mmCIF file with all atom_site columns, C-alpha atoms in Angstrom:
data_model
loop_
_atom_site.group_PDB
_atom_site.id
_atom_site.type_symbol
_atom_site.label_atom_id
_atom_site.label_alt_id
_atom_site.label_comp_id
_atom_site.label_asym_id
_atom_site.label_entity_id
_atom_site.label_seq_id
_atom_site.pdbx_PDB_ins_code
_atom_site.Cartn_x
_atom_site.Cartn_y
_atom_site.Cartn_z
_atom_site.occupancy
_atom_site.B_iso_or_equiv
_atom_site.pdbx_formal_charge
_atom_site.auth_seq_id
_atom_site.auth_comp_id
_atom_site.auth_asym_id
_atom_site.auth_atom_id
_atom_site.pdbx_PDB_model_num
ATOM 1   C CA . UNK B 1 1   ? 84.005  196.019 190.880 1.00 0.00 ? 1196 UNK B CA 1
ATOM 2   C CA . UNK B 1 2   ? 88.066  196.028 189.652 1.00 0.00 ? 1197 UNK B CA 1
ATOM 3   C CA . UNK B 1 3   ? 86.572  194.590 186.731 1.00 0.00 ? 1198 UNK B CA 1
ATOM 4   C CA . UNK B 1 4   ? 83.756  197.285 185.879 1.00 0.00 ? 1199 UNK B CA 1
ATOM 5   C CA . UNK B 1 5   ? 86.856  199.804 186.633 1.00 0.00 ? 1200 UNK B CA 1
ATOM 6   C CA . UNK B 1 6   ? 89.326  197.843 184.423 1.00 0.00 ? 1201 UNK B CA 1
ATOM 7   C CA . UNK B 1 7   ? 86.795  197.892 181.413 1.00 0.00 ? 1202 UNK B CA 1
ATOM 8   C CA . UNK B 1 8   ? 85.488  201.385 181.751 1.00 0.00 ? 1203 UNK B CA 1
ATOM 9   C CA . UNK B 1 9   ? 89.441  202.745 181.873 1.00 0.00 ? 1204 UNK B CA 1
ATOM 10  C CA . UNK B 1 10  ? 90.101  199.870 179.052 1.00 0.00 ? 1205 UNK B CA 1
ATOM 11  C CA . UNK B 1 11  ? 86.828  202.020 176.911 1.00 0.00 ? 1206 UNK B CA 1
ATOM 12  C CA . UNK B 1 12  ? 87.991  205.417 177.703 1.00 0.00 ? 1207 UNK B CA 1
ATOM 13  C CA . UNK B 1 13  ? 91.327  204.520 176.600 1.00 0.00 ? 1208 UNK B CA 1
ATOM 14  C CA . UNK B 1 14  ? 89.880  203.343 173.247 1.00 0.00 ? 1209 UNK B CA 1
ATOM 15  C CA . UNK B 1 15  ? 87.631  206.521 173.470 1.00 0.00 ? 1210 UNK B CA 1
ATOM 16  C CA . UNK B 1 16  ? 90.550  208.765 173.283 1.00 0.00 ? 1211 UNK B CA 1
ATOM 17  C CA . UNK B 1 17  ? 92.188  206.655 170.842 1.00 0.00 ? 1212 UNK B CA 1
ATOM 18  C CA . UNK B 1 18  ? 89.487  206.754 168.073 1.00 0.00 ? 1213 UNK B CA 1
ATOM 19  C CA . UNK B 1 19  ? 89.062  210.736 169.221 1.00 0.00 ? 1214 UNK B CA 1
ATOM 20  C CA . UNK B 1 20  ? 93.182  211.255 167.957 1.00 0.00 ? 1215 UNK B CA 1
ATOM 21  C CA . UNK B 1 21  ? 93.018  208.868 164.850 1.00 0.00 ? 1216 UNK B CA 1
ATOM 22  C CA . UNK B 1 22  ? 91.678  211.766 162.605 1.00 0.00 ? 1217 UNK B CA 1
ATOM 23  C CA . UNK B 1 23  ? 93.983  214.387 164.025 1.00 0.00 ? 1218 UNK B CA 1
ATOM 24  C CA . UNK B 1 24  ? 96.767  211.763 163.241 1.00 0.00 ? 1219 UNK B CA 1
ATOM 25  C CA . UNK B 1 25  ? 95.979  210.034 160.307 1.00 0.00 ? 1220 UNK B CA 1
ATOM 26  C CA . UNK B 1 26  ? 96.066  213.753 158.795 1.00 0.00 ? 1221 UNK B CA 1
ATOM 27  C CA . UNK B 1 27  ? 99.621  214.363 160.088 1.00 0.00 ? 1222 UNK B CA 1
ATOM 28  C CA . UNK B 1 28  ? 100.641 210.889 159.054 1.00 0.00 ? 1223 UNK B CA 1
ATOM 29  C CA . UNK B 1 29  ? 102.362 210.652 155.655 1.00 0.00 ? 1224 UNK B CA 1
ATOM 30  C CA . UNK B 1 30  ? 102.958 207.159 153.715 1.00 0.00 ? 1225 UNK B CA 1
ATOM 31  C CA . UNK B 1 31  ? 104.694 206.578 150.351 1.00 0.00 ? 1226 UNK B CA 1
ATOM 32  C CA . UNK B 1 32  ? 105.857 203.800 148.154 1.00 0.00 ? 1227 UNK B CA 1
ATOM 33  C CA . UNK B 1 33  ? 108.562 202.906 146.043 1.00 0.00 ? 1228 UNK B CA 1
ATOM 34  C CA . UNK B 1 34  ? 108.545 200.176 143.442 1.00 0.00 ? 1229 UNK B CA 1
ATOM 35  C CA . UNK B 1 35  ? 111.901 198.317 143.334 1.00 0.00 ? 1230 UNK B CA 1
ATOM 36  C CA . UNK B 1 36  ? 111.260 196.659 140.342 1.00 0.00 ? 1231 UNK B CA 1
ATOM 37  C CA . UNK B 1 37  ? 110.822 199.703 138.421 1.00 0.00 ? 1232 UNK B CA 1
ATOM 38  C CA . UNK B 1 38  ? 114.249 201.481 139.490 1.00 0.00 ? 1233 UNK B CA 1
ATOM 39  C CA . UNK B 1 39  ? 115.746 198.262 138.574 1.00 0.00 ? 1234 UNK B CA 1
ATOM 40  C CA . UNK B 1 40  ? 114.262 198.500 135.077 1.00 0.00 ? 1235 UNK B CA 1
ATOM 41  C CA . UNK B 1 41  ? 113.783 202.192 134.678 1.00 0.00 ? 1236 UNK B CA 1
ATOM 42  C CA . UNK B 1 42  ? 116.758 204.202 136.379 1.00 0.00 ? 1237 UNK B CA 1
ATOM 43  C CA . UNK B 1 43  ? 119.797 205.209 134.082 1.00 0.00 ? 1238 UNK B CA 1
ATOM 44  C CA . UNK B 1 44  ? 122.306 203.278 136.489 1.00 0.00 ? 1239 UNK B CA 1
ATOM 45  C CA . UNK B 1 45  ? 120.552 200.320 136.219 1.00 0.00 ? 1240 UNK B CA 1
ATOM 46  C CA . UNK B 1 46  ? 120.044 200.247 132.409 1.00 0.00 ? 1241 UNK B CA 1
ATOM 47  C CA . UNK B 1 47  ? 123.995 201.419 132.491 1.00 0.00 ? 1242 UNK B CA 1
ATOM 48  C CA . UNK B 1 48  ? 124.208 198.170 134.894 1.00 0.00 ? 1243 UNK B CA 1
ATOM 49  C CA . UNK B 1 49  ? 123.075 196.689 132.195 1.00 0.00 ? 1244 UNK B CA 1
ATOM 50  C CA . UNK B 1 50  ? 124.878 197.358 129.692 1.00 0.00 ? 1245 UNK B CA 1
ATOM 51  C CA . UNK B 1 51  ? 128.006 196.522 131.413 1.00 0.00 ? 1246 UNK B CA 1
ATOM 52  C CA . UNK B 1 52  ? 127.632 193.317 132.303 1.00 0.00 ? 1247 UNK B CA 1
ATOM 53  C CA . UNK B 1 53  ? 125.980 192.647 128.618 1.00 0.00 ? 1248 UNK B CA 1
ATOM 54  C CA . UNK B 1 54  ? 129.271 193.707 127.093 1.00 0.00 ? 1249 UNK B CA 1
ATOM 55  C CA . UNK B 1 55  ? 131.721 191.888 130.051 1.00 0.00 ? 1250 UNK B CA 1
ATOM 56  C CA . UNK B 1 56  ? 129.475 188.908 129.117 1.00 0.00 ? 1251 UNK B CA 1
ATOM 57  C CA . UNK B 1 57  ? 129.155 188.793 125.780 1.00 0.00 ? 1252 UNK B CA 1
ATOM 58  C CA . UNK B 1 58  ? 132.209 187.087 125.006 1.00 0.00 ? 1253 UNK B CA 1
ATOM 59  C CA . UNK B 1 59  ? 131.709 184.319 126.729 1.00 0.00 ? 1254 UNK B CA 1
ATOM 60  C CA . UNK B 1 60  ? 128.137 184.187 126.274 1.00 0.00 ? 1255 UNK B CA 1
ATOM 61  C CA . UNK B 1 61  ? 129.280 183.680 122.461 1.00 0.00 ? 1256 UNK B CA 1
ATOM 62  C CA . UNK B 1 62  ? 131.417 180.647 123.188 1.00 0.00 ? 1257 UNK B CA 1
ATOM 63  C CA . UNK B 1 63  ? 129.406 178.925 125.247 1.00 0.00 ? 1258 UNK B CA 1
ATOM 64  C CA . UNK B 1 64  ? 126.534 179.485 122.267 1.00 0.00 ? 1259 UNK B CA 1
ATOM 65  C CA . UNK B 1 65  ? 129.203 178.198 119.354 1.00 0.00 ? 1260 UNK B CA 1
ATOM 66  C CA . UNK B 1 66  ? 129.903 175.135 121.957 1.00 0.00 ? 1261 UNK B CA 1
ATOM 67  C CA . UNK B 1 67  ? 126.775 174.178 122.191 1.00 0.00 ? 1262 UNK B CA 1
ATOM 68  C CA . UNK B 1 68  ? 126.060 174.366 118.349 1.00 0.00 ? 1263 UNK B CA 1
ATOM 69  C CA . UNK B 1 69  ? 129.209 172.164 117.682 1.00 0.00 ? 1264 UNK B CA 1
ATOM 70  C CA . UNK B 1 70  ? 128.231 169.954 120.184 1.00 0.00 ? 1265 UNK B CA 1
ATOM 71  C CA . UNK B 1 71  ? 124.513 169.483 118.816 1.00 0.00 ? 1266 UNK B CA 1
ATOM 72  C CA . UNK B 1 72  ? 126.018 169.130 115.324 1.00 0.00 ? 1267 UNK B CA 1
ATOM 73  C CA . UNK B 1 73  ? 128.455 166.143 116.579 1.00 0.00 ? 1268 UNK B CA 1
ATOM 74  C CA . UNK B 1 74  ? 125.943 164.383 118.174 1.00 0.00 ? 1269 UNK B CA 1
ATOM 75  C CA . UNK B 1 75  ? 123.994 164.914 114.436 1.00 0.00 ? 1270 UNK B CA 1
ATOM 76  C CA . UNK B 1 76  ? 126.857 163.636 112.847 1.00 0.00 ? 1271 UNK B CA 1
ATOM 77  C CA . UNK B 1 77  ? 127.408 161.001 115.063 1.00 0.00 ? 1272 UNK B CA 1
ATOM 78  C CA . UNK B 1 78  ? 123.827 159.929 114.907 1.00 0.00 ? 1273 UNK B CA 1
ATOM 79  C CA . UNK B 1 79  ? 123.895 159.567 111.333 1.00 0.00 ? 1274 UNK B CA 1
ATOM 80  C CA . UNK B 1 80  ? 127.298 157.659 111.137 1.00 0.00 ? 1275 UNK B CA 1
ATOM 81  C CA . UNK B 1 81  ? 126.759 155.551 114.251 1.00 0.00 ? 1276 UNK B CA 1
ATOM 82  C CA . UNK B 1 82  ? 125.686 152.408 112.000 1.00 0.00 ? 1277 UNK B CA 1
ATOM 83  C CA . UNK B 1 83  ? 128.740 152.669 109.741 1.00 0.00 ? 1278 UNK B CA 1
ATOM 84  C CA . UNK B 1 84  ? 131.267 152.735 112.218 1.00 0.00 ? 1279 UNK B CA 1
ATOM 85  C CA . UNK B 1 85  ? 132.481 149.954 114.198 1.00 0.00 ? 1280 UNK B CA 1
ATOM 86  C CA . UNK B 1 86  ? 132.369 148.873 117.483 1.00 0.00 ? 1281 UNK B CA 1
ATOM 87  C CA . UNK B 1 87  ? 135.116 150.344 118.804 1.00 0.00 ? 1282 UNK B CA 1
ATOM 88  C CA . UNK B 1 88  ? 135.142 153.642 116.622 1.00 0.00 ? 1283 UNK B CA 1
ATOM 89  C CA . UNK B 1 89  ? 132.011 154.359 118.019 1.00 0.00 ? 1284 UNK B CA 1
ATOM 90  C CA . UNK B 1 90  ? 132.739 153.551 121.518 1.00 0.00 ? 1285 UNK B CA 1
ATOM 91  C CA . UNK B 1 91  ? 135.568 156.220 121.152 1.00 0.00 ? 1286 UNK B CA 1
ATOM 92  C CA . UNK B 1 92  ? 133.065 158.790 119.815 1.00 0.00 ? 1287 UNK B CA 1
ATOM 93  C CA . UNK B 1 93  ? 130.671 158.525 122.070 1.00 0.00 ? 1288 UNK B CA 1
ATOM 94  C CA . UNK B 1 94  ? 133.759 158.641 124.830 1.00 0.00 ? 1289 UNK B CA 1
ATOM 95  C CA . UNK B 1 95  ? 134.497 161.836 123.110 1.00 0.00 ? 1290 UNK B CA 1
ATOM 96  C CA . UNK B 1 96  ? 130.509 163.113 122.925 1.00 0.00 ? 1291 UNK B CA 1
ATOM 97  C CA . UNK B 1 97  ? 130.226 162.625 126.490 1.00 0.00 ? 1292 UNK B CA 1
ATOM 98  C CA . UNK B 1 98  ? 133.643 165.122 127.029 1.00 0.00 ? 1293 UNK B CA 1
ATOM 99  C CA . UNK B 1 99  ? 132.206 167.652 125.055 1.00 0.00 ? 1294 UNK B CA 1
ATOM 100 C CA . UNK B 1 100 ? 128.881 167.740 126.943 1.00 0.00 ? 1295 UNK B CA 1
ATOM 101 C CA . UNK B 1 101 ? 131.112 167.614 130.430 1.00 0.00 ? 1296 UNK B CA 1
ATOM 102 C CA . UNK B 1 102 ? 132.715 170.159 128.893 1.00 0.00 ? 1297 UNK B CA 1
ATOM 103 C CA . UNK B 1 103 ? 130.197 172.610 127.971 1.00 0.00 ? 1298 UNK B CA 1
ATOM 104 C CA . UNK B 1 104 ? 127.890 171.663 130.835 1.00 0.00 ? 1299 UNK B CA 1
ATOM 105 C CA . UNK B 1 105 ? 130.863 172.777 132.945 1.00 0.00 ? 1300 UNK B CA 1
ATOM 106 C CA . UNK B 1 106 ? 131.377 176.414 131.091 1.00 0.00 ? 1301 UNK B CA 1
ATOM 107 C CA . UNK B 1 107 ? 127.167 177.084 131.033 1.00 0.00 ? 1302 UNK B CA 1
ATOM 108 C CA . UNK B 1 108 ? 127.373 176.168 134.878 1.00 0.00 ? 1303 UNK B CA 1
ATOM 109 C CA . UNK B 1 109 ? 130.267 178.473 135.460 1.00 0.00 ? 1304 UNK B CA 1
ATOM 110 C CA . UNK B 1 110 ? 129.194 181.388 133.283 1.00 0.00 ? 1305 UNK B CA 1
ATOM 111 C CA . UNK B 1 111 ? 125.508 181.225 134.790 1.00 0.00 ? 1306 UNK B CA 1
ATOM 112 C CA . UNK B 1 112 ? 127.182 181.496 138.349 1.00 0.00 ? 1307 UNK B CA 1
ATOM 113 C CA . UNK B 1 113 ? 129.856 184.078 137.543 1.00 0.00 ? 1308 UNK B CA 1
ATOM 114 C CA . UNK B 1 114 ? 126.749 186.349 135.619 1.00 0.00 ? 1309 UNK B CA 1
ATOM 115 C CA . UNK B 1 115 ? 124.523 185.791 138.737 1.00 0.00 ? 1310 UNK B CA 1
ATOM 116 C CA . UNK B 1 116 ? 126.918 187.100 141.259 1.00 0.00 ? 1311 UNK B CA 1
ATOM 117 C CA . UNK B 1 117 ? 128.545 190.124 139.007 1.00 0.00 ? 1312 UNK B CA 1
ATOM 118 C CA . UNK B 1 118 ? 124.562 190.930 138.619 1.00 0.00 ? 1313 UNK B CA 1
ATOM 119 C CA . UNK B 1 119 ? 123.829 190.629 142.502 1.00 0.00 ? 1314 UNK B CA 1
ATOM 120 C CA . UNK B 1 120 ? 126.648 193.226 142.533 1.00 0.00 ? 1315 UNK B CA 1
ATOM 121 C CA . UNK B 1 121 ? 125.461 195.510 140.151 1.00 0.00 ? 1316 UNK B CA 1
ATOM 122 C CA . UNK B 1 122 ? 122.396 195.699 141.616 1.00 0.00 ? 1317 UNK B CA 1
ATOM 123 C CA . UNK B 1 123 ? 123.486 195.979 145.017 1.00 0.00 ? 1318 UNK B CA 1
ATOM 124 C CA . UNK B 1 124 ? 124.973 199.387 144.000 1.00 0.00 ? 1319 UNK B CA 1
ATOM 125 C CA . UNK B 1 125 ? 122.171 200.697 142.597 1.00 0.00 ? 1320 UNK B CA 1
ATOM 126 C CA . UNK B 1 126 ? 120.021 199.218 145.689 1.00 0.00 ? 1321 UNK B CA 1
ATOM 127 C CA . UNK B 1 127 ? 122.413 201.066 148.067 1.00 0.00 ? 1322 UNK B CA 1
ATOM 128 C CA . UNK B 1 128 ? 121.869 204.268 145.786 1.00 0.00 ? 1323 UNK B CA 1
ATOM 129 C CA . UNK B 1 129 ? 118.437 204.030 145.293 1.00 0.00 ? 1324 UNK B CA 1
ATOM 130 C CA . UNK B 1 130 ? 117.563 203.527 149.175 1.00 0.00 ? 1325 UNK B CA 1
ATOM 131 C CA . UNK B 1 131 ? 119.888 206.915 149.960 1.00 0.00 ? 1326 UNK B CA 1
ATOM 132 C CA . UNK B 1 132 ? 117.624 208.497 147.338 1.00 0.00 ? 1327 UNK B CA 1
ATOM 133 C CA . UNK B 1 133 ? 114.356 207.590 149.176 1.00 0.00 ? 1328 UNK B CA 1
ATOM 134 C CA . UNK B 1 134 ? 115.509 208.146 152.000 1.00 0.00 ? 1329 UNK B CA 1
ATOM 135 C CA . UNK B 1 135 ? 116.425 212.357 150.829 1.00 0.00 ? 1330 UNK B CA 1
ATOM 136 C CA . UNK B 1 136 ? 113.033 212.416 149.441 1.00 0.00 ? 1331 UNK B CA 1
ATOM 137 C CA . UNK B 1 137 ? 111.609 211.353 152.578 1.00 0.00 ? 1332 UNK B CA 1
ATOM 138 C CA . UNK B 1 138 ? 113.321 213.384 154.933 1.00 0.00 ? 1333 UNK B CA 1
ATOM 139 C CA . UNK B 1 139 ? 113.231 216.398 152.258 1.00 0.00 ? 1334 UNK B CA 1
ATOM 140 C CA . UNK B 1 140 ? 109.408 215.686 152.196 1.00 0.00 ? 1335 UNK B CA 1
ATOM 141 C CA . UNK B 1 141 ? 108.487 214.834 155.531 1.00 0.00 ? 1336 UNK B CA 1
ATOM 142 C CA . UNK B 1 142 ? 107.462 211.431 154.959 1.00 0.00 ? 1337 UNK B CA 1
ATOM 143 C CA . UNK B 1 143 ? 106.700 209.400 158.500 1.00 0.00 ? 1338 UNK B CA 1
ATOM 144 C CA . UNK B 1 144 ? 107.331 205.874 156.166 1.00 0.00 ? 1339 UNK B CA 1
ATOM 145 C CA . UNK B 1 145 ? 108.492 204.488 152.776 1.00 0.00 ? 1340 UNK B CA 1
ATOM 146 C CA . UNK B 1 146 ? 107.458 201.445 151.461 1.00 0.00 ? 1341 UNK B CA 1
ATOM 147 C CA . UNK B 1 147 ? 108.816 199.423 149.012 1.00 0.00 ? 1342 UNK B CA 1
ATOM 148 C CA . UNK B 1 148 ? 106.288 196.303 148.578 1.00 0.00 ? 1343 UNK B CA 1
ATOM 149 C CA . UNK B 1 149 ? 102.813 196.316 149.560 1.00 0.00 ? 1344 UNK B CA 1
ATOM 150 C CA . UNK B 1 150 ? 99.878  194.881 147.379 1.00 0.00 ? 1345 UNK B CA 1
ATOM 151 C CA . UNK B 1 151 ? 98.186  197.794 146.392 1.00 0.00 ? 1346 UNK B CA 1
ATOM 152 C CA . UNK B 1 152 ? 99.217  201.177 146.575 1.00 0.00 ? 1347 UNK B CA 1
ATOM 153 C CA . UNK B 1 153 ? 97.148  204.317 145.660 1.00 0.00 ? 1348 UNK B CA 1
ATOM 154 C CA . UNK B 1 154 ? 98.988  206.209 142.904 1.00 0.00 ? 1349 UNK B CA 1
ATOM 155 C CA . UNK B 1 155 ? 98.906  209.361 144.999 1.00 0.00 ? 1350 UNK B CA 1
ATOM 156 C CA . UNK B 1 156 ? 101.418 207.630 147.224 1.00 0.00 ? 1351 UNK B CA 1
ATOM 157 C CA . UNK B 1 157 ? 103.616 205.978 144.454 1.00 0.00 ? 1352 UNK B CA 1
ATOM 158 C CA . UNK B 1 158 ? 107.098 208.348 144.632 1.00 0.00 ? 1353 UNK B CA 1
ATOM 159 C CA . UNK B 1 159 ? 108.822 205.878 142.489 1.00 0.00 ? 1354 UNK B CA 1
ATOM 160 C CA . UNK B 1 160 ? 109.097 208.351 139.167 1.00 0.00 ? 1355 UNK B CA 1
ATOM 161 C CA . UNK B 1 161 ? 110.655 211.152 141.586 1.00 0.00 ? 1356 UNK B CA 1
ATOM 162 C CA . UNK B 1 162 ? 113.279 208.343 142.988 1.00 0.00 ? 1357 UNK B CA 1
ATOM 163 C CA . UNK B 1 163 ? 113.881 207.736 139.435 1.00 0.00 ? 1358 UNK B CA 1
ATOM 164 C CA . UNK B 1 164 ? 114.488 211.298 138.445 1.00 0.00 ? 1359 UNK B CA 1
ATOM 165 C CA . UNK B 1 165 ? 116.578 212.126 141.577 1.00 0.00 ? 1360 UNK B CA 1
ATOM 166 C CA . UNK B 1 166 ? 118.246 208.967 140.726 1.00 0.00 ? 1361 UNK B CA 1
ATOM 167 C CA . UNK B 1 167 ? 118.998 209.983 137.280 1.00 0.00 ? 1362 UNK B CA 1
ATOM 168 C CA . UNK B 1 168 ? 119.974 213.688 138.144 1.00 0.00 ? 1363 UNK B CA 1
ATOM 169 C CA . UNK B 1 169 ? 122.301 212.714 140.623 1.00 0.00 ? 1364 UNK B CA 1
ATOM 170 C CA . UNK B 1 170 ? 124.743 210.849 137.951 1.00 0.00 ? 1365 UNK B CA 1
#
């Protein structure tokens, strides 16, 4: 008998459940937001951009023109090695291997120095974007925000007004 009782409150629960899921799936709103498109498309992130192309360039530069006089030593070396003697080309291989060090050493630090100013840069314009969504949704009445899901129905895609808030608010 408690179990008949349990079952029938258990189905009347569900009853009233499925009777409210119309009535609140109308007054539910969803939206999404695609990162990777604010990243790409939003004015401070192509300005993001741009800076650390130009506070990189330099050294990107060097660590190219290194690399080219490295590959043309090891040319040159290649082509001279059976000319030289033993000890002459002992010395420049010595000297081949502390080049490559060298420029390993730069590339390594460059890569790591790029990847953290980037995770910087693109932390601001995270922490902008996010206040952005999270105007439109309150502005909008949006119940949630998404911001990866594996489909999304255009009609719920706010990314292009994130965007231009974004790049009104500059």
């Amino acid at each position: 008998m408690k179990a008949l009782t349990s079952k029938l409150s258990s189905a009347v629960v569900l009853a009233a459940a499925l009777a409210c899921a119309p009535a609140m799936a109308q007054s539910f709103k969803a939206g999404f937001v695609n990162t990777d498109r604010i990243l790409r498309d939003a004015n401070m992130a192509k300005s993001a951009q741009q800076r650390l192309e130009q506070e990189f360039s330099r050294r990107e530069k060097e660590i190219v023109n290194l690399g080219n006089s490295l590959q043309a030593a090891s040319e040159r070396f290649e082509r001279e090695a059976a000319t030289l003697s033993e000890s002459q080309r002992t010395q420049r291989q010595r000297q081949l291997m502390e080049q490559d060090r060298e420029f390993q050493r730069k590339r390594r630090e460059f890569q790591e120095d790029l990847a953290a100013r980037k995770t910087e840069e693109l932390a601001k314009v995270l922490e902008r974007a996010n206040a952005v969504v999270q105007q439109v949704a309150e502005s909008e009445k949006y119940d949630v925000i998404l911001q990866e899901a594996v489909w999304v129905s255009p009609q719920h895609d706010i990314t292009d007004k994130v965007i231009r808030a974004l790049n009104g608010s500059r």
